[in-house]
Tab-separated table of C-alpha atoms and ligand atoms in Angstrom:
chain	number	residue	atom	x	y	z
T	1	UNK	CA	-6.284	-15.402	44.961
T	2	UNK	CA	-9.244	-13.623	43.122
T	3	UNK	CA	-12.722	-14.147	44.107
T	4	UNK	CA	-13.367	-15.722	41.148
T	5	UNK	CA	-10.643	-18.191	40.817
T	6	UNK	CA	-11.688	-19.214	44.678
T	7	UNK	CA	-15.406	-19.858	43.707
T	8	UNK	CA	-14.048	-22.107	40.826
T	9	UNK	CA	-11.530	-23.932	43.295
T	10	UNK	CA	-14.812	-24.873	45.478
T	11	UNK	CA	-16.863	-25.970	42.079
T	12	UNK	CA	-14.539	-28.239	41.354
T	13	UNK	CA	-14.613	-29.264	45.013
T	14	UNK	CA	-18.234	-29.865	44.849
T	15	UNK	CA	-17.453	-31.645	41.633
T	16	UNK	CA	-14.461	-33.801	42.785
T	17	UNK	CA	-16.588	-36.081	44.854
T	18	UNK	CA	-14.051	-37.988	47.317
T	19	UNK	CA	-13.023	-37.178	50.548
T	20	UNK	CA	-9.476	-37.778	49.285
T	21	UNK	CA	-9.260	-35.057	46.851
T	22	UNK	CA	-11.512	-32.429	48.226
T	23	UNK	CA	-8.767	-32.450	51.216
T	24	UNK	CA	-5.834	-32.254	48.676
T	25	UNK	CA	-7.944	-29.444	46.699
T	26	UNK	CA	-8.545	-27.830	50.263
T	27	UNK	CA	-4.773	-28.049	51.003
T	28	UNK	CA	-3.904	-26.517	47.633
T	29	UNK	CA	-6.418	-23.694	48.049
T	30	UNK	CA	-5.268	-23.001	51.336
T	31	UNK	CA	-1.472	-22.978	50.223
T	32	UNK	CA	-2.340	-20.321	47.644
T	33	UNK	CA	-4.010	-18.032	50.063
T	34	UNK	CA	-1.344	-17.560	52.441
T	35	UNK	CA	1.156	-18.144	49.824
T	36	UNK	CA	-0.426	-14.556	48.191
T	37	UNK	CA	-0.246	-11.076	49.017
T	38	UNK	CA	-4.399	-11.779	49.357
T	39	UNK	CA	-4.883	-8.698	52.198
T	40	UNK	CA	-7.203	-10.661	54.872
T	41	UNK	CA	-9.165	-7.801	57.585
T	42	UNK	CA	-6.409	-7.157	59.712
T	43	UNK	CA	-8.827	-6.810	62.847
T	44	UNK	CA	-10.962	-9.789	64.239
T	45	UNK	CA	-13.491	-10.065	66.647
T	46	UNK	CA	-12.322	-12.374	69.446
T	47	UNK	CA	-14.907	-14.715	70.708
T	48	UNK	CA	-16.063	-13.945	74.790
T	49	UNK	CA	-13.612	-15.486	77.191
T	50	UNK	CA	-16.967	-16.443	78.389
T	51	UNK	CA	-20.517	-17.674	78.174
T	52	UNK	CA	-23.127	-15.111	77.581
T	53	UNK	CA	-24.710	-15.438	80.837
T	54	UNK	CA	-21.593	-15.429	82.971
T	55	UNK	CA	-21.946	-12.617	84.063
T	56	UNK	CA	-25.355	-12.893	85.058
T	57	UNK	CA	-26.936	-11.568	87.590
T	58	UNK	CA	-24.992	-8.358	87.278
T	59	UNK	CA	-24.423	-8.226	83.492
T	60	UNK	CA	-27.449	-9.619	81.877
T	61	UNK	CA	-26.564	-12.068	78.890
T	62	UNK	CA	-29.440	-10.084	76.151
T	63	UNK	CA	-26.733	-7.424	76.900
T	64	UNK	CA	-23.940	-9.029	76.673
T	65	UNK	CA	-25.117	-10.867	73.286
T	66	UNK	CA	-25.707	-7.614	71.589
T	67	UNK	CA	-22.741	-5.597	73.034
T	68	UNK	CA	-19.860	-8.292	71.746
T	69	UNK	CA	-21.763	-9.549	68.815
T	70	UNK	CA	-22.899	-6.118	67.668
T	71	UNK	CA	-21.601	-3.592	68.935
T	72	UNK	CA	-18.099	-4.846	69.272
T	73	UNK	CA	-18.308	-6.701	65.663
T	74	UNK	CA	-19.546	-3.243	64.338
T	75	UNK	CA	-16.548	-1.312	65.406
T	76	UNK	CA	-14.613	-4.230	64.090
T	77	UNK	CA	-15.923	-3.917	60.277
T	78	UNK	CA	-15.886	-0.569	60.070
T	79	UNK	CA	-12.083	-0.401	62.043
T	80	UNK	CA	-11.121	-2.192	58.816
T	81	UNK	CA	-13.218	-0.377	56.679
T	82	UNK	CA	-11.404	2.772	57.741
T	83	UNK	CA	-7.940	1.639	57.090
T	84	UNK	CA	-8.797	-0.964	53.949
T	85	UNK	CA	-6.542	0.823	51.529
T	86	UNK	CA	-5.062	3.270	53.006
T	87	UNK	CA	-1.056	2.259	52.998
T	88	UNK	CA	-0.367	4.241	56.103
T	89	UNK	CA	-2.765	2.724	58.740
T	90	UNK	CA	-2.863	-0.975	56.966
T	91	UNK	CA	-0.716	-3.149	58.965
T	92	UNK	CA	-0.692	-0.978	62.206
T	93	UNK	CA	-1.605	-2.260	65.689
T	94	UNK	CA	-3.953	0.044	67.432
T	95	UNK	CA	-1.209	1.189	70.041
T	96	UNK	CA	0.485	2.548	66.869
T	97	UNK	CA	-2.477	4.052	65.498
T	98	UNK	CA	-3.396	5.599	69.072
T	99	UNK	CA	-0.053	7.380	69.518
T	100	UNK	CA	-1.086	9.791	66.305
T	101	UNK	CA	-4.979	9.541	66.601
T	102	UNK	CA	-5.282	13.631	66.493
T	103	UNK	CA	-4.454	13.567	62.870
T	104	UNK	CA	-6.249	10.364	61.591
T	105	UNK	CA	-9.877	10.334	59.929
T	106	UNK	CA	-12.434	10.475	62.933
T	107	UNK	CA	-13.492	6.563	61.913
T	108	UNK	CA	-9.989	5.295	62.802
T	109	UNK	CA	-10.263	7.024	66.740
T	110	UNK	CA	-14.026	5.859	67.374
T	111	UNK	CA	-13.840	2.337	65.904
T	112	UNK	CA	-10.034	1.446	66.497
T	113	UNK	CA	-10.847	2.931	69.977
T	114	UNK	CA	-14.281	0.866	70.589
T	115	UNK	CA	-12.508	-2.509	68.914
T	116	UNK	CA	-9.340	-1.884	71.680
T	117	UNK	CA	-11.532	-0.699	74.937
T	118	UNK	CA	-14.135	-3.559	74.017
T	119	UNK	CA	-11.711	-6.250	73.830
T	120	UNK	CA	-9.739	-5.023	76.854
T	121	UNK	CA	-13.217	-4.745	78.719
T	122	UNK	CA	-14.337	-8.387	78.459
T	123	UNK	CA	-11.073	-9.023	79.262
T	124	UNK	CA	-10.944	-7.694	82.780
T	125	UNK	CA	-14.064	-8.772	83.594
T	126	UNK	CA	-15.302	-12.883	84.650
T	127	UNK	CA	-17.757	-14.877	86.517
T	128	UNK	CA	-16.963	-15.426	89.777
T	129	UNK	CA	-14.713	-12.624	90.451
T	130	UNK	CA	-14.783	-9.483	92.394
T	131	UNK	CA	-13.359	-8.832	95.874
T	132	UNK	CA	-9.808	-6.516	95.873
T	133	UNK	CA	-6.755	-6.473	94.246
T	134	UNK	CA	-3.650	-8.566	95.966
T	135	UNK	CA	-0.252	-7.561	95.640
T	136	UNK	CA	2.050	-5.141	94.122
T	137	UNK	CA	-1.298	-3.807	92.253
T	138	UNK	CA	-2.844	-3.693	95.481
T	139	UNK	CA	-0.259	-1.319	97.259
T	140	UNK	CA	0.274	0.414	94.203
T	141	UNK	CA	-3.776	1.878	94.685
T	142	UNK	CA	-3.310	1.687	98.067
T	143	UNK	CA	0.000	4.227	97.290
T	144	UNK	CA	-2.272	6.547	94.985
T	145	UNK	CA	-5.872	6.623	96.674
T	146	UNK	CA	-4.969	5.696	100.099
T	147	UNK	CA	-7.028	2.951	100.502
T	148	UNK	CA	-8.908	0.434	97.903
T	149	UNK	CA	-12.681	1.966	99.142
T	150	UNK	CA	-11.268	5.539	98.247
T	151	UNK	CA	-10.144	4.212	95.018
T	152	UNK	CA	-13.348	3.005	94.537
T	153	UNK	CA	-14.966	6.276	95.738
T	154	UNK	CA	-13.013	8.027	92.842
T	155	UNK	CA	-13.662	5.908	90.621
T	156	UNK	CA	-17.288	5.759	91.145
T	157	UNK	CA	-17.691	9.000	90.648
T	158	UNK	CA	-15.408	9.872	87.602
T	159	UNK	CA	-17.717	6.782	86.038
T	160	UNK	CA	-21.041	8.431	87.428
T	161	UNK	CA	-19.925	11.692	86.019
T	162	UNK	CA	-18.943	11.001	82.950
T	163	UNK	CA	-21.649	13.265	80.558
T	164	UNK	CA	-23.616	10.824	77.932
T	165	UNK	CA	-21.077	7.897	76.215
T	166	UNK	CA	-17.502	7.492	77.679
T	167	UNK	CA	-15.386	5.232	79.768
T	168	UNK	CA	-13.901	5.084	83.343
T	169	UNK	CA	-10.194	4.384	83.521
T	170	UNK	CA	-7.405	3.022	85.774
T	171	UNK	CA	-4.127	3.869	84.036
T	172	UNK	CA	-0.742	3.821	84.742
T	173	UNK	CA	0.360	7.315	83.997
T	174	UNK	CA	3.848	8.440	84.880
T	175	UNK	CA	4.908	5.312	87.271
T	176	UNK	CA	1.929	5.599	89.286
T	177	UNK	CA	-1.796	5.097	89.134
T	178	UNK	CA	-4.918	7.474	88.153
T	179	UNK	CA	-8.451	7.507	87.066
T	180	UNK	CA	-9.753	9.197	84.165
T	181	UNK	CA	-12.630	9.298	81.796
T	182	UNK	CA	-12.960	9.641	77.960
T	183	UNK	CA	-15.529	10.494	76.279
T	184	UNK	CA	-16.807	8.509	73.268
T	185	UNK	CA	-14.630	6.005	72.322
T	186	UNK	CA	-11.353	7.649	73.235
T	187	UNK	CA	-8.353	5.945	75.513
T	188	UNK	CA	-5.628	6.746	77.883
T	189	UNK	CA	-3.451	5.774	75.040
T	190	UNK	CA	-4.458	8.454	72.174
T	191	UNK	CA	-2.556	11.408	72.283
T	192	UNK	CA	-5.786	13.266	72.755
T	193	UNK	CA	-6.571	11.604	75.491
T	194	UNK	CA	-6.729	14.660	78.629
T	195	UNK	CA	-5.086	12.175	81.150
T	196	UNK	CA	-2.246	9.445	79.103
T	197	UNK	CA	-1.013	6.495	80.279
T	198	UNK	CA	-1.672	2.811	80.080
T	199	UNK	CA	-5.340	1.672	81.397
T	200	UNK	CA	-5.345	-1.506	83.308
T	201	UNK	CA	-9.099	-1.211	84.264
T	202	UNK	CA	-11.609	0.161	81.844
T	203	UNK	CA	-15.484	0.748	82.525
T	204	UNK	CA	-17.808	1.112	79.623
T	205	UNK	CA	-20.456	3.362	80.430
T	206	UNK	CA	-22.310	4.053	77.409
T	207	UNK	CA	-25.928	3.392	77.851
T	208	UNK	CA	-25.888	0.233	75.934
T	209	UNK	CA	-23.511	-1.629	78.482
T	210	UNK	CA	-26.069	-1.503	80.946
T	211	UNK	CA	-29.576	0.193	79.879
T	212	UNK	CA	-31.491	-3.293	79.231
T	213	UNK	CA	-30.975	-4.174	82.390
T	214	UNK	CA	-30.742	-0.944	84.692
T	215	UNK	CA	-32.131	2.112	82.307
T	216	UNK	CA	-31.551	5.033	83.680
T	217	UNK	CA	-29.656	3.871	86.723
T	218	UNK	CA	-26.070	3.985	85.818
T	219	UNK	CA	-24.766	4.008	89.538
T	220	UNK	CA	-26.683	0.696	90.202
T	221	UNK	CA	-24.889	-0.918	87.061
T	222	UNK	CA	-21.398	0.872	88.336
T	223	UNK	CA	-21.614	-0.815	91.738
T	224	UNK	CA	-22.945	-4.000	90.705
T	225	UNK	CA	-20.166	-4.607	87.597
T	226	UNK	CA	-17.374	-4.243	91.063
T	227	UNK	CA	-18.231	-8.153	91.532
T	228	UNK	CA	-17.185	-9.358	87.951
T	229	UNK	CA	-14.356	-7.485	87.921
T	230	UNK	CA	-11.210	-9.573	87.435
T	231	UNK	CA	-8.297	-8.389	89.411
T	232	UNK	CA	-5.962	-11.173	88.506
T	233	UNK	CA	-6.081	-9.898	84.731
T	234	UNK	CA	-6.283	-5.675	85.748
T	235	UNK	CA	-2.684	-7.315	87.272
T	236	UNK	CA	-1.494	-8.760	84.749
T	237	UNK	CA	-2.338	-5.589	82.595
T	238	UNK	CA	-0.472	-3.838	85.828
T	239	UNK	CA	2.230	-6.175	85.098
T	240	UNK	CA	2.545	-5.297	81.482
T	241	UNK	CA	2.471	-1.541	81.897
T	242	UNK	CA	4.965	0.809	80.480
V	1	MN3	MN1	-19.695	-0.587	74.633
């Protein structure tokens, strides 16, 4: 349906005046947008799992606020921006996309990548949580790091280290578990990526995850985020792993 042709549709909605028809107009409206090859954005912002403030007092909620609803939404608009047109990326689910990053346009890797670690990111994370791992995840660290606290250790550091914007990874690489770090926006699952696999746990250190609240203090933010980490979903992403 054409822009146009919609605005009408809703002037005669306006005009129709009864409840009665301006739900059959609705209806018939509605029918002829999914009944049309009418291209909606492909990617959508997914609301928080959670309250802004859920994560307070080790994620402050200003933070929060402007890293889903801006930050998040931004890679979002211009993830479809990027592939609006383009017959070869339209359609494909960011796992697809990921497998042949190295040879799409830059936009695709740093927005598909920030949409995808975002979404994973406030999806491992809850109020409440914290504590260790239980479980086949938890002998599966326990098999790669030796304990949980070395895990931590290594992970810690690999977050702490990471030079300016990046992330901090657990993947599943290979049947067993690593850590890694990207820089930018990159993933475990672009073929660019210097360690592959499947990340389970994902840590977003760019400055604006954490400098409202801790500035220039990123190991304060790294040891404080352990408690909202959600190990029943890092599981269930354990789980899931190729
Ligand atoms: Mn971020």
């Amino acid at each position: 349906m054409k822009r146009r042709n919609f605005l009408t549709s809703l002037g005669i909605l306006a005009a129709a005046g009864s409840a009665t028809k301006i739900e059959a107009i609705t209806k018939q409206i509605n029918n002829k947008i999914n009944g049309s090859n009418l291209v909606m954005s492909k990617f959508e912002l997914a609301p928080l799992p959670y309250a802004h403030n859920a994560l307070e007092p080790y994620v402050d909620a200003q933070t929060m606020e402007i890293h889903h609803g801006k930050h998040h939404a931004a890679y979002v608009a211009n993830l479809n921006k990027a592939v609006e047109g383009n017959a070869e990326l339209e359609g494909k689910s960011l796992e697809e996309l990921f497998k042949n990053i190295s040879k799409l346009p830059v936009a695709v890797r740093n927005n598909g990548g920030g949409h995808y670690n975002h979404t994973m990111f406030w999806n491992v994370m809850g109020p409440n949580k914290g504590g260790k791992p239980s479980g086949a995840l938890a002998e599966a660290i326990n098999a790669a790091f030796g304990s949980f606290e070395k895990f931590q250790e290594t992970f810690n550091a690999t977050a702490t280290t990471r030079f300016g914007s990046g992330w901090a990874w657990l993947s599943v690489s290979g049947g067993k578990l690593v850590v890694s770090s990207t820089p930018n926006q990159d993933n475990p699952l672009m073929d660019l990526a210097e360690v592959k696999g499947f990340p389970i746990l994902g840590l977003d250190v760019w400055e604006h995850a954490y400098y409202l609240k801790y500035q220039n203090r990123r190991p304060e933010y790294i040891t404080n985020w352990w408690n909202v980490v959600d190990w029943d979903a890092v599981a269930k992403r354990f789980a899931e792993a190729k």
